[in-house]
PDB file of C-alpha atoms in Angstrom:
ATOM      1  CA  MET A   1      15.038  18.135   6.006  1.00  0.00           C
ATOM      2  CA  ASN A   2      12.867  21.000   7.211  1.00  0.00           C
ATOM      3  CA  ASP A   3      10.680  21.090  10.307  1.00  0.00           C
ATOM      4  CA  THR A   4       7.485  20.352   8.352  1.00  0.00           C
ATOM      5  CA  GLN A   5       8.982  17.200   6.885  1.00  0.00           C
ATOM      6  CA  ASP A   6      10.153  16.135  10.359  1.00  0.00           C
ATOM      7  CA  VAL A   7       6.555  16.092  11.643  1.00  0.00           C
ATOM      8  CA  PRO A   8       4.880  12.754  10.822  1.00  0.00           C
ATOM      9  CA  ALA A   9       1.856  13.035   8.550  1.00  0.00           C
ATOM     10  CA  VAL A  10       0.184  10.387  10.711  1.00  0.00           C
ATOM     11  CA  TRP A  11       1.158   9.992  14.377  1.00  0.00           C
ATOM     12  CA  VAL A  12      -0.583   7.376  16.541  1.00  0.00           C
ATOM     13  CA  ARG A  13       0.043   6.322  20.127  1.00  0.00           C
ATOM     14  CA  GLY A  14      -1.829   3.735  22.178  1.00  0.00           C
ATOM     15  CA  LEU A  15      -4.765   3.355  19.773  1.00  0.00           C
ATOM     16  CA  ARG A  16      -7.440   1.002  21.117  1.00  0.00           C
ATOM     17  CA  LYS A  17     -10.805  -0.094  19.797  1.00  0.00           C
ATOM     18  CA  SER A  18     -13.131  -2.873  20.964  1.00  0.00           C
ATOM     19  CA  TYR A  19     -16.505  -4.101  19.785  1.00  0.00           C
ATOM     20  CA  GLY A  20     -18.110  -5.663  22.819  1.00  0.00           C
ATOM     21  CA  ALA A  21     -15.715  -8.230  24.233  1.00  0.00           C
ATOM     22  CA  LYS A  22     -13.601  -8.323  21.054  1.00  0.00           C
ATOM     23  CA  GLU A  23     -10.546  -6.061  21.158  1.00  0.00           C
ATOM     24  CA  VAL A  24      -9.748  -5.136  17.556  1.00  0.00           C
ATOM     25  CA  LEU A  25      -6.895  -2.704  18.253  1.00  0.00           C
ATOM     26  CA  ALA A  26      -4.896  -3.286  21.417  1.00  0.00           C
ATOM     27  CA  GLY A  27      -2.853  -0.106  21.809  1.00  0.00           C
ATOM     28  CA  ILE A  28      -0.969   0.344  18.537  1.00  0.00           C
ATOM     29  CA  ASP A  29       1.657   3.004  17.743  1.00  0.00           C
ATOM     30  CA  LEU A  30       2.257   4.222  14.179  1.00  0.00           C
ATOM     31  CA  ASP A  31       4.277   6.917  12.413  1.00  0.00           C
ATOM     32  CA  ALA A  32       3.819   7.714   8.707  1.00  0.00           C
ATOM     33  CA  ALA A  33       6.407  10.133   7.348  1.00  0.00           C
ATOM     34  CA  ALA A  34       5.210  13.001   5.179  1.00  0.00           C
ATOM     35  CA  GLY A  35       5.594  12.413   1.434  1.00  0.00           C
ATOM     36  CA  SER A  36       5.961   8.648   1.787  1.00  0.00           C
ATOM     37  CA  VAL A  37       3.979   5.430   1.399  1.00  0.00           C
ATOM     38  CA  PHE A  38       3.176   3.768   4.712  1.00  0.00           C
ATOM     39  CA  ALA A  39       1.751   0.244   4.389  1.00  0.00           C
ATOM     40  CA  LEU A  40      -0.257  -1.508   7.073  1.00  0.00           C
ATOM     41  CA  LEU A  41      -0.203  -5.256   6.429  1.00  0.00           C
ATOM     42  CA  GLY A  42      -2.237  -7.915   8.159  1.00  0.00           C
ATOM     43  CA  PRO A  43      -4.542 -10.892   7.667  1.00  0.00           C
ATOM     44  CA  ASN A  44      -8.317 -10.625   7.494  1.00  0.00           C
ATOM     45  CA  GLY A  45      -9.722  -9.367  10.771  1.00  0.00           C
ATOM     46  CA  ALA A  46      -6.401  -7.920  11.950  1.00  0.00           C
ATOM     47  CA  GLY A  47      -7.915  -4.439  12.397  1.00  0.00           C
ATOM     48  CA  LYS A  48      -6.549  -2.648   9.315  1.00  0.00           C
ATOM     49  CA  THR A  49      -9.860  -1.176   8.175  1.00  0.00           C
ATOM     50  CA  THR A  50     -10.818  -0.264  11.740  1.00  0.00           C
ATOM     51  CA  ALA A  51      -7.562   1.679  12.046  1.00  0.00           C
ATOM     52  CA  VAL A  52      -8.217   3.538   8.792  1.00  0.00           C
ATOM     53  CA  HIS A  53     -11.796   4.352   9.802  1.00  0.00           C
ATOM     54  CA  ILE A  54     -10.568   5.822  13.086  1.00  0.00           C
ATOM     55  CA  LEU A  55      -7.770   7.842  11.475  1.00  0.00           C
ATOM     56  CA  SER A  56     -10.131   9.212   8.811  1.00  0.00           C
ATOM     57  CA  THR A  57     -12.674  10.279  11.514  1.00  0.00           C
ATOM     58  CA  LEU A  58     -15.374   7.786  10.468  1.00  0.00           C
ATOM     59  CA  ILE A  59     -15.472   6.067  13.872  1.00  0.00           C
ATOM     60  CA  GLN A  60     -14.157   6.933  17.325  1.00  0.00           C
ATOM     61  CA  ALA A  61     -11.339   5.180  19.145  1.00  0.00           C
ATOM     62  CA  ASP A  62     -11.776   3.956  22.709  1.00  0.00           C
ATOM     63  CA  GLU A  63      -8.342   5.213  23.717  1.00  0.00           C
ATOM     64  CA  GLY A  64      -5.240   6.705  22.178  1.00  0.00           C
ATOM     65  CA  GLN A  65      -3.660   9.861  20.824  1.00  0.00           C
ATOM     66  CA  VAL A  66      -3.738  10.643  17.107  1.00  0.00           C
ATOM     67  CA  ARG A  67      -2.425  13.561  15.084  1.00  0.00           C
ATOM     68  CA  ILE A  68      -3.093  13.792  11.358  1.00  0.00           C
ATOM     69  CA  ALA A  69      -1.323  16.537   9.380  1.00  0.00           C
ATOM     70  CA  GLY A  70      -0.486  18.081  12.747  1.00  0.00           C
ATOM     71  CA  HIS A  71      -4.117  18.152  13.935  1.00  0.00           C
ATOM     72  CA  ASP A  72      -5.439  16.417  17.037  1.00  0.00           C
ATOM     73  CA  LEU A  73      -8.053  13.810  16.131  1.00  0.00           C
ATOM     74  CA  ARG A  74     -10.306  14.487  19.121  1.00  0.00           C
ATOM     75  CA  LYS A  75     -10.068  18.283  19.117  1.00  0.00           C
ATOM     76  CA  GLU A  76      -9.811  19.084  15.383  1.00  0.00           C
ATOM     77  CA  PRO A  77     -11.721  16.451  13.371  1.00  0.00           C
ATOM     78  CA  ASN A  78     -12.916  18.992  10.782  1.00  0.00           C
ATOM     79  CA  ALA A  79      -9.357  20.147  10.115  1.00  0.00           C
ATOM     80  CA  ILE A  80      -8.349  16.548   9.599  1.00  0.00           C
ATOM     81  CA  ARG A  81     -11.231  15.930   7.183  1.00  0.00           C
ATOM     82  CA  SER A  82     -10.023  18.900   5.147  1.00  0.00           C
ATOM     83  CA  ALA A  83      -6.507  17.461   4.987  1.00  0.00           C
ATOM     84  CA  ILE A  84      -7.276  13.887   3.933  1.00  0.00           C
ATOM     85  CA  GLY A  85      -8.835  11.805   1.204  1.00  0.00           C
ATOM     86  CA  LEU A  86     -10.145   8.265   1.593  1.00  0.00           C
ATOM     87  CA  THR A  87     -10.541   5.456  -0.897  1.00  0.00           C
ATOM     88  CA  GLY A  88     -12.291   2.554   0.801  1.00  0.00           C
ATOM     89  CA  GLN A  89     -12.485  -1.101  -0.128  1.00  0.00           C
ATOM     90  CA  PHE A  90     -15.475  -0.513  -2.402  1.00  0.00           C
ATOM     91  CA  ALA A  91     -15.749   2.172  -5.068  1.00  0.00           C
ATOM     92  CA  ALA A  92     -17.857   5.073  -3.749  1.00  0.00           C
ATOM     93  CA  VAL A  93     -19.188   6.168  -7.112  1.00  0.00           C
ATOM     94  CA  ASP A  94     -22.637   6.749  -8.613  1.00  0.00           C
ATOM     95  CA  ARG A  95     -23.212   4.118 -11.286  1.00  0.00           C
ATOM     96  CA  LEU A  96     -26.006   6.159 -12.919  1.00  0.00           C
ATOM     97  CA  LEU A  97     -23.688   9.087 -13.696  1.00  0.00           C
ATOM     98  CA  THR A  98     -20.816   9.270 -16.142  1.00  0.00           C
ATOM     99  CA  GLY A  99     -17.255   9.356 -14.916  1.00  0.00           C
ATOM    100  CA  GLU A 100     -17.007  13.075 -15.642  1.00  0.00           C
ATOM    101  CA  GLU A 101     -20.331  13.772 -13.893  1.00  0.00           C
ATOM    102  CA  ASN A 102     -19.099  11.964 -10.792  1.00  0.00           C
ATOM    103  CA  LEU A 103     -16.040  14.185 -10.705  1.00  0.00           C
ATOM    104  CA  ARG A 104     -18.077  17.360 -11.261  1.00  0.00           C
ATOM    105  CA  LEU A 105     -20.496  16.409  -8.502  1.00  0.00           C
ATOM    106  CA  ILE A 106     -17.714  15.919  -5.952  1.00  0.00           C
ATOM    107  CA  ALA A 107     -16.061  19.172  -7.072  1.00  0.00           C
ATOM    108  CA  LYS A 108     -19.309  21.024  -6.306  1.00  0.00           C
ATOM    109  CA  LEU A 109     -19.724  19.304  -2.948  1.00  0.00           C
ATOM    110  CA  ARG A 110     -16.197  20.363  -2.037  1.00  0.00           C
ATOM    111  CA  HIS A 111     -16.856  23.950  -3.202  1.00  0.00           C
ATOM    112  CA  LEU A 112     -13.985  23.972  -5.665  1.00  0.00           C
ATOM    113  CA  ASP A 113     -13.586  26.917  -8.002  1.00  0.00           C
ATOM    114  CA  ARG A 114     -15.334  26.021 -11.261  1.00  0.00           C
ATOM    115  CA  THR A 115     -12.428  26.898 -13.574  1.00  0.00           C
ATOM    116  CA  ALA A 116      -9.835  25.228 -11.356  1.00  0.00           C
ATOM    117  CA  ALA A 117     -12.100  22.178 -10.981  1.00  0.00           C
ATOM    118  CA  ARG A 118     -12.433  21.864 -14.751  1.00  0.00           C
ATOM    119  CA  ARG A 119      -8.655  21.855 -15.179  1.00  0.00           C
ATOM    120  CA  ARG A 120      -8.226  19.391 -12.333  1.00  0.00           C
ATOM    121  CA  ILE A 121     -10.886  17.022 -13.724  1.00  0.00           C
ATOM    122  CA  ASP A 122      -9.263  17.060 -17.156  1.00  0.00           C
ATOM    123  CA  ALA A 123      -5.844  16.343 -15.596  1.00  0.00           C
ATOM    124  CA  LEU A 124      -7.200  13.445 -13.531  1.00  0.00           C
ATOM    125  CA  LEU A 125      -9.031  11.893 -16.469  1.00  0.00           C
ATOM    126  CA  GLU A 126      -5.758  11.974 -18.394  1.00  0.00           C
ATOM    127  CA  LEU A 127      -3.695  10.646 -15.466  1.00  0.00           C
ATOM    128  CA  PHE A 128      -6.067   7.732 -14.915  1.00  0.00           C
ATOM    129  CA  GLU A 129      -6.500   7.091 -18.664  1.00  0.00           C
ATOM    130  CA  LEU A 130     -10.249   7.609 -18.426  1.00  0.00           C
ATOM    131  CA  GLY A 131     -10.608  10.306 -21.066  1.00  0.00           C
ATOM    132  CA  ASP A 132     -12.276   8.044 -23.659  1.00  0.00           C
ATOM    133  CA  ALA A 133     -14.763   6.782 -21.072  1.00  0.00           C
ATOM    134  CA  ALA A 134     -15.390  10.111 -19.333  1.00  0.00           C
ATOM    135  CA  LYS A 135     -18.841  10.624 -20.861  1.00  0.00           C
ATOM    136  CA  LYS A 136     -19.982   7.021 -20.494  1.00  0.00           C
ATOM    137  CA  PRO A 137     -22.177   5.869 -17.576  1.00  0.00           C
ATOM    138  CA  LEU A 138     -20.399   3.928 -14.881  1.00  0.00           C
ATOM    139  CA  HIS A 139     -22.363   0.740 -15.441  1.00  0.00           C
ATOM    140  CA  THR A 140     -20.256   0.351 -18.599  1.00  0.00           C
ATOM    141  CA  TYR A 141     -16.974   0.610 -16.646  1.00  0.00           C
ATOM    142  CA  SER A 142     -14.871  -2.374 -15.674  1.00  0.00           C
ATOM    143  CA  GLY A 143     -13.966  -2.932 -12.024  1.00  0.00           C
ATOM    144  CA  GLY A 144     -10.513  -1.508 -12.615  1.00  0.00           C
ATOM    145  CA  MET A 145     -11.923   1.632 -14.245  1.00  0.00           C
ATOM    146  CA  ARG A 146     -14.286   2.195 -11.309  1.00  0.00           C
ATOM    147  CA  ARG A 147     -11.404   1.854  -8.832  1.00  0.00           C
ATOM    148  CA  LYS A 148      -9.389   4.366 -10.866  1.00  0.00           C
ATOM    149  CA  LEU A 149     -12.306   6.804 -10.823  1.00  0.00           C
ATOM    150  CA  ASP A 150     -12.722   6.306  -7.081  1.00  0.00           C
ATOM    151  CA  LEU A 151      -9.090   7.238  -6.515  1.00  0.00           C
ATOM    152  CA  ALA A 152      -9.482  10.214  -8.877  1.00  0.00           C
ATOM    153  CA  LEU A 153     -12.378  11.437  -6.715  1.00  0.00           C
ATOM    154  CA  THR A 154     -10.145  11.138  -3.644  1.00  0.00           C
ATOM    155  CA  LEU A 155      -7.426  13.207  -5.326  1.00  0.00           C
ATOM    156  CA  LEU A 156      -9.753  15.847  -6.742  1.00  0.00           C
ATOM    157  CA  ASP A 157      -8.925  18.570  -4.214  1.00  0.00           C
ATOM    158  CA  GLN A 158      -5.312  17.365  -3.839  1.00  0.00           C
ATOM    159  CA  PRO A 159      -5.324  16.394  -0.147  1.00  0.00           C
ATOM    160  CA  PRO A 160      -1.863  16.140   1.430  1.00  0.00           C
ATOM    161  CA  ILE A 161      -2.729  12.741   2.936  1.00  0.00           C
ATOM    162  CA  ILE A 162      -4.763   9.932   1.401  1.00  0.00           C
ATOM    163  CA  PHE A 163      -5.877   6.674   2.970  1.00  0.00           C
ATOM    164  CA  LEU A 164      -6.135   3.738   0.584  1.00  0.00           C
ATOM    165  CA  ASP A 165      -7.905   0.770   2.174  1.00  0.00           C
ATOM    166  CA  GLU A 166      -7.050  -2.277   0.038  1.00  0.00           C
ATOM    167  CA  PRO A 167      -7.425  -0.225  -3.163  1.00  0.00           C
ATOM    168  CA  THR A 168      -6.494  -2.998  -5.616  1.00  0.00           C
ATOM    169  CA  THR A 169      -8.585  -5.843  -4.196  1.00  0.00           C
ATOM    170  CA  GLY A 170     -10.238  -7.713  -7.056  1.00  0.00           C
ATOM    171  CA  LEU A 171      -8.256  -6.011  -9.807  1.00  0.00           C
ATOM    172  CA  ASP A 172      -6.485  -7.928 -12.536  1.00  0.00           C
ATOM    173  CA  PRO A 173      -2.654  -7.709 -12.648  1.00  0.00           C
ATOM    174  CA  ARG A 174      -2.625  -5.036 -15.383  1.00  0.00           C
ATOM    175  CA  SER A 175      -5.074  -2.777 -13.501  1.00  0.00           C
ATOM    176  CA  ARG A 176      -3.166  -3.331 -10.259  1.00  0.00           C
ATOM    177  CA  GLN A 177       0.081  -2.268 -11.932  1.00  0.00           C
ATOM    178  CA  ALA A 178      -1.641   0.852 -13.299  1.00  0.00           C
ATOM    179  CA  MET A 179      -2.831   1.757  -9.791  1.00  0.00           C
ATOM    180  CA  TRP A 180       0.700   1.297  -8.446  1.00  0.00           C
ATOM    181  CA  ASP A 181       2.030   3.685 -11.084  1.00  0.00           C
ATOM    182  CA  ILE A 182      -0.574   6.278 -10.097  1.00  0.00           C
ATOM    183  CA  VAL A 183       0.280   5.955  -6.403  1.00  0.00           C
ATOM    184  CA  ARG A 184       3.964   6.497  -7.217  1.00  0.00           C
ATOM    185  CA  ASP A 185       3.048   9.603  -9.233  1.00  0.00           C
ATOM    186  CA  VAL A 186       1.023  11.233  -6.455  1.00  0.00           C
ATOM    187  CA  VAL A 187       3.690  10.470  -3.836  1.00  0.00           C
ATOM    188  CA  ALA A 188       6.330  11.993  -6.109  1.00  0.00           C
ATOM    189  CA  GLN A 189       4.245  15.185  -5.968  1.00  0.00           C
ATOM    190  CA  GLY A 190       4.461  15.235  -2.156  1.00  0.00           C
ATOM    191  CA  THR A 191       1.307  13.374  -1.119  1.00  0.00           C
ATOM    192  CA  THR A 192       1.460  10.977   1.831  1.00  0.00           C
ATOM    193  CA  VAL A 193      -0.211   7.608   1.213  1.00  0.00           C
ATOM    194  CA  PHE A 194      -1.403   5.424   4.090  1.00  0.00           C
ATOM    195  CA  LEU A 195      -2.060   2.055   2.484  1.00  0.00           C
ATOM    196  CA  THR A 196      -3.648  -1.106   3.806  1.00  0.00           C
ATOM    197  CA  THR A 197      -3.235  -4.219   1.719  1.00  0.00           C
ATOM    198  CA  GLN A 198      -3.124  -8.003   1.777  1.00  0.00           C
ATOM    199  CA  TYR A 199      -1.031  -8.046  -1.397  1.00  0.00           C
ATOM    200  CA  LEU A 200       2.512  -8.455  -0.126  1.00  0.00           C
ATOM    201  CA  GLU A 201       4.001  -7.607  -3.506  1.00  0.00           C
ATOM    202  CA  GLU A 202       2.080  -4.325  -3.377  1.00  0.00           C
ATOM    203  CA  ALA A 203       3.704  -3.338  -0.091  1.00  0.00           C
ATOM    204  CA  ASP A 204       7.098  -4.517  -1.330  1.00  0.00           C
ATOM    205  CA  ARG A 205       6.831  -2.422  -4.494  1.00  0.00           C
ATOM    206  CA  LEU A 206       5.324   0.749  -3.005  1.00  0.00           C
ATOM    207  CA  ALA A 207       5.977   1.153   0.705  1.00  0.00           C
ATOM    208  CA  ASP A 208       8.767   3.166   2.301  1.00  0.00           C
ATOM    209  CA  TRP A 209       7.773   1.789   5.713  1.00  0.00           C
ATOM    210  CA  ILE A 210       5.694  -1.271   6.609  1.00  0.00           C
ATOM    211  CA  ALA A 211       3.908  -2.207   9.829  1.00  0.00           C
ATOM    212  CA  VAL A 212       2.550  -5.741  10.255  1.00  0.00           C
ATOM    213  CA  LEU A 213      -0.694  -5.801  12.242  1.00  0.00           C
ATOM    214  CA  ASP A 214      -1.813  -9.071  13.799  1.00  0.00           C
ATOM    215  CA  GLY A 215      -4.245  -9.749  16.616  1.00  0.00           C
ATOM    216  CA  GLY A 216      -4.726  -6.038  17.221  1.00  0.00           C
ATOM    217  CA  THR A 217      -1.026  -5.313  17.828  1.00  0.00           C
ATOM    218  CA  ILE A 218       1.965  -4.372  15.692  1.00  0.00           C
ATOM    219  CA  ALA A 219       3.971  -7.566  15.239  1.00  0.00           C
ATOM    220  CA  ALA A 220       6.890  -5.816  13.497  1.00  0.00           C
ATOM    221  CA  GLU A 221       7.737  -2.781  11.420  1.00  0.00           C
ATOM    222  CA  GLY A 222      10.510  -1.545   9.181  1.00  0.00           C
ATOM    223  CA  THR A 223      11.421  -1.228   5.530  1.00  0.00           C
ATOM    224  CA  ALA A 224      10.737  -4.226   3.300  1.00  0.00           C
ATOM    225  CA  ASP A 225      14.424  -5.150   3.356  1.00  0.00           C
ATOM    226  CA  GLN A 226      14.636  -4.822   7.129  1.00  0.00           C
ATOM    227  CA  LEU A 227      11.620  -7.074   7.628  1.00  0.00           C
ATOM    228  CA  LYS A 228      12.995  -9.657   5.213  1.00  0.00           C
ATOM    229  CA  ALA A 229      16.305  -9.638   7.093  1.00  0.00           C
ATOM    230  CA  ARG A 230      14.443 -10.836  10.211  1.00  0.00           C
ATOM    231  CA  ILE A 231      13.708 -14.108   8.435  1.00  0.00           C
ATOM    232  CA  GLY A 232      17.355 -14.761   7.585  1.00  0.00           C
ATOM    233  CA  SER A 233      19.497 -14.618   4.475  1.00  0.00           C
ATOM    234  CA  GLY A 234      17.531 -17.239   2.575  1.00  0.00           C
ATOM    235  CA  ARG A 235      17.820 -20.922   1.878  1.00  0.00           C
ATOM    236  CA  ILE A 236      19.391 -23.324  -0.582  1.00  0.00           C
ATOM    237  CA  GLU A 237      17.107 -25.955  -2.076  1.00  0.00           C
ATOM    238  CA  LEU A 238      18.487 -29.094  -3.723  1.00  0.00           C
ATOM    239  CA  ARG A 239      16.543 -31.758  -5.575  1.00  0.00           C
ATOM    240  CA  PHE A 240      17.619 -35.426  -5.799  1.00  0.00           C
ATOM    241  CA  PRO A 241      16.569 -38.359  -8.019  1.00  0.00           C
ATOM    242  CA  ASP A 242      15.420 -40.793  -5.289  1.00  0.00           C
ATOM    243  CA  THR A 243      14.928 -41.226  -1.539  1.00  0.00           C
ATOM    244  CA  GLY A 244      18.200 -43.134  -1.105  1.00  0.00           C
ATOM    245  CA  THR A 245      20.233 -40.270  -2.524  1.00  0.00           C
ATOM    246  CA  LEU A 246      18.192 -37.772  -0.493  1.00  0.00           C
ATOM    247  CA  ASP A 247      18.862 -39.717   2.723  1.00  0.00           C
ATOM    248  CA  ALA A 248      22.585 -39.775   1.969  1.00  0.00           C
ATOM    249  CA  ALA A 249      22.544 -36.017   1.284  1.00  0.00           C
ATOM    250  CA  ILE A 250      20.836 -35.332   4.634  1.00  0.00           C
ATOM    251  CA  ARG A 251      23.658 -37.221   6.380  1.00  0.00           C
ATOM    252  CA  ALA A 252      26.299 -35.342   4.387  1.00  0.00           C
ATOM    253  CA  VAL A 253      24.944 -31.798   4.889  1.00  0.00           C
ATOM    254  CA  PRO A 254      24.572 -30.558   8.492  1.00  0.00           C
ATOM    255  CA  ARG A 255      21.504 -28.404   9.361  1.00  0.00           C
ATOM    256  CA  SER A 256      19.649 -29.659   6.293  1.00  0.00           C
ATOM    257  CA  THR A 257      15.965 -30.569   6.371  1.00  0.00           C
ATOM    258  CA  ARG A 258      13.903 -32.789   4.118  1.00  0.00           C
ATOM    259  CA  GLY A 259      11.152 -31.204   2.052  1.00  0.00           C
ATOM    260  CA  GLU A 260       7.902 -32.821   3.104  1.00  0.00           C
ATOM    261  CA  GLY A 261       6.517 -35.055   0.359  1.00  0.00           C
ATOM    262  CA  THR A 262       9.298 -34.108  -2.067  1.00  0.00           C
ATOM    263  CA  LEU A 263      12.801 -35.221  -2.999  1.00  0.00           C
ATOM    264  CA  THR A 264      14.257 -31.892  -1.916  1.00  0.00           C
ATOM    265  CA  LEU A 265      16.685 -30.789   0.738  1.00  0.00           C
ATOM    266  CA  THR A 266      16.645 -27.312   2.316  1.00  0.00           C
ATOM    267  CA  VAL A 267      19.710 -25.692   3.890  1.00  0.00           C
ATOM    268  CA  PRO A 268      19.617 -22.289   5.638  1.00  0.00           C
ATOM    269  CA  MET A 269      21.917 -19.819   3.961  1.00  0.00           C
ATOM    270  CA  GLU A 270      24.342 -17.581   5.811  1.00  0.00           C
ATOM    271  CA  ALA A 271      24.783 -13.872   5.087  1.00  0.00           C
ATOM    272  CA  THR A 272      27.611 -14.743   2.677  1.00  0.00           C
ATOM    273  CA  GLY A 273      25.436 -16.681   0.278  1.00  0.00           C
ATOM    274  CA  THR A 274      28.140 -17.750  -2.173  1.00  0.00           C
ATOM    275  CA  HIS A 275      30.180 -19.244   0.666  1.00  0.00           C
ATOM    276  CA  SER A 276      27.146 -21.246   1.834  1.00  0.00           C
ATOM    277  CA  ILE A 277      26.535 -22.635  -1.647  1.00  0.00           C
ATOM    278  CA  ARG A 278      30.161 -23.590  -2.058  1.00  0.00           C
ATOM    279  CA  THR A 279      30.200 -25.306   1.351  1.00  0.00           C
ATOM    280  CA  VAL A 280      27.092 -27.374   0.578  1.00  0.00           C
ATOM    281  CA  LEU A 281      28.418 -28.447  -2.813  1.00  0.00           C
ATOM    282  CA  ASP A 282      31.762 -29.422  -1.260  1.00  0.00           C
ATOM    283  CA  GLN A 283      29.951 -31.536   1.362  1.00  0.00           C
ATOM    284  CA  LEU A 284      27.952 -33.308  -1.332  1.00  0.00           C
ATOM    285  CA  ASP A 285      31.047 -33.758  -3.496  1.00  0.00           C
ATOM    286  CA  ARG A 286      32.939 -35.434  -0.661  1.00  0.00           C
ATOM    287  CA  ALA A 287      30.008 -37.840  -0.266  1.00  0.00           C
ATOM    288  CA  ARG A 288      29.964 -38.344  -4.066  1.00  0.00           C
ATOM    289  CA  ILE A 289      26.394 -37.105  -4.333  1.00  0.00           C
ATOM    290  CA  GLU A 290      25.212 -35.145  -7.352  1.00  0.00           C
ATOM    291  CA  PRO A 291      21.969 -33.111  -7.004  1.00  0.00           C
ATOM    292  CA  LEU A 292      19.590 -32.881  -9.950  1.00  0.00           C
ATOM    293  CA  ALA A 293      18.998 -29.182  -9.356  1.00  0.00           C
ATOM    294  CA  LEU A 294      19.991 -26.368  -7.017  1.00  0.00           C
ATOM    295  CA  SER A 295      18.133 -23.111  -6.384  1.00  0.00           C
ATOM    296  CA  VAL A 296      18.531 -20.206  -3.968  1.00  0.00           C
ATOM    297  CA  GLN A 297      15.392 -18.816  -2.316  1.00  0.00           C
ATOM    298  CA  THR A 298      15.770 -15.350  -0.804  1.00  0.00           C
ATOM    299  CA  PRO A 299      13.304 -14.113   1.827  1.00  0.00           C
ATOM    300  CA  ASN A 300      10.264 -12.181   0.638  1.00  0.00           C
ATOM    301  CA  LEU A 301       7.351 -10.513   2.378  1.00  0.00           C
ATOM    302  CA  ASP A 302       5.354 -13.740   2.105  1.00  0.00           C
ATOM    303  CA  ASP A 303       7.900 -15.323   4.465  1.00  0.00           C
ATOM    304  CA  VAL A 304       7.683 -12.306   6.775  1.00  0.00           C
ATOM    305  CA  PHE A 305       3.888 -12.401   6.758  1.00  0.00           C
ATOM    306  CA  LEU A 306       3.721 -16.103   7.558  1.00  0.00           C
ATOM    307  CA  ALA A 307       6.379 -15.837  10.260  1.00  0.00           C
ATOM    308  CA  LEU A 308       4.821 -12.852  12.024  1.00  0.00           C
ATOM    309  CA  THR A 309       1.068 -13.396  11.777  1.00  0.00           C
ATOM    310  CA  GLY A 310      -1.272 -16.003  13.154  1.00  0.00           C
ATOM    311  CA  THR A 311       0.736 -16.539  16.341  1.00  0.00           C
ATOM    312  CA  THR A 312       0.390 -15.227  19.870  1.00  0.00           C
ATOM    313  CA  GLY A 313       2.957 -14.393  22.477  1.00  0.00           C
ATOM    314  CA  LYS A 314       5.823 -14.207  19.973  1.00  0.00           C
ATOM    315  CA  LYS A 315       5.548 -10.642  18.735  1.00  0.00           C
ATOM    316  CA  GLU A 316       8.268  -8.057  19.037  1.00  0.00           C
ATOM    317  CA  ARG A 317       8.683  -4.626  17.550  1.00  0.00           C
ATOM    318  CA  SER A 318      11.538  -4.512  15.119  1.00  0.00           C
ATOM    319  CA  VAL A 319      13.561  -1.779  13.540  1.00  0.00           C
ATOM    320  CA  THR A 320      13.574   1.784  14.881  1.00  0.00           C
ATOM    321  CA  ARG A 321      13.790   4.538  12.302  1.00  0.00           C
TER     322      ARG A 321
END
């Protein structure tokens, strides 16, 4: 890895922001590696959008040090603006213009060479599958098409870093999948993506590194697998035909818990999952109890999200790169 790759695309230390008495960001630290997808997860009101607005120079922080593409946020904001693109939560497009006209307008505002801009616009329309709709006014576009165009506008001058603030909110599953494919394509070309999202599957599918923001602080960070490992190796769920059999199973299987309102039993699974399953079945067999069904639930980011957010006084930073 060369020296340029060793320098984080986004480097944040002690970032704070308050609105009156409400502290939105309480001294967060972040590192987004160049050429990667960094995902900032968190519930509504956690401070994700505030963080993006600060990092993209739209608002000022109260405290903290920030370097974007090697530039100091306080001293070199114009250099940072030249190095980034931003796609916010709502499509920043002109509904009275066509898709192609929107792209041409932004190309002129960014003083792109006319010939190079024409080639770039054609390439983006093809990448985002908007060629057939390029000459149609935006009021005829679906929500997914407008979000695609918004991202195309962000990528027009090929910034090395792009901020995507909940880019797939409101999209149907097919449009969301298309956006994921596009994000993978631009990252494969060397772009760094700083993503905020509430869609846990989105972070799981795309992100190389994830930070969970809650109550203005980083509750945990790591790869998706590292964060899932914090929750444990998973659980075994067994279903029984009646409460009598369920009660007998609870007595037969140590560390088991009853599923509330259901005829199910949950047993935490050890790292060696097959051994855990075999042990539980042996315990039930000795008690002559036969479950109706058995399933294994492995941890996912939903479990991580629920375990790490909405609490106070229980946060701890996790894995170090």
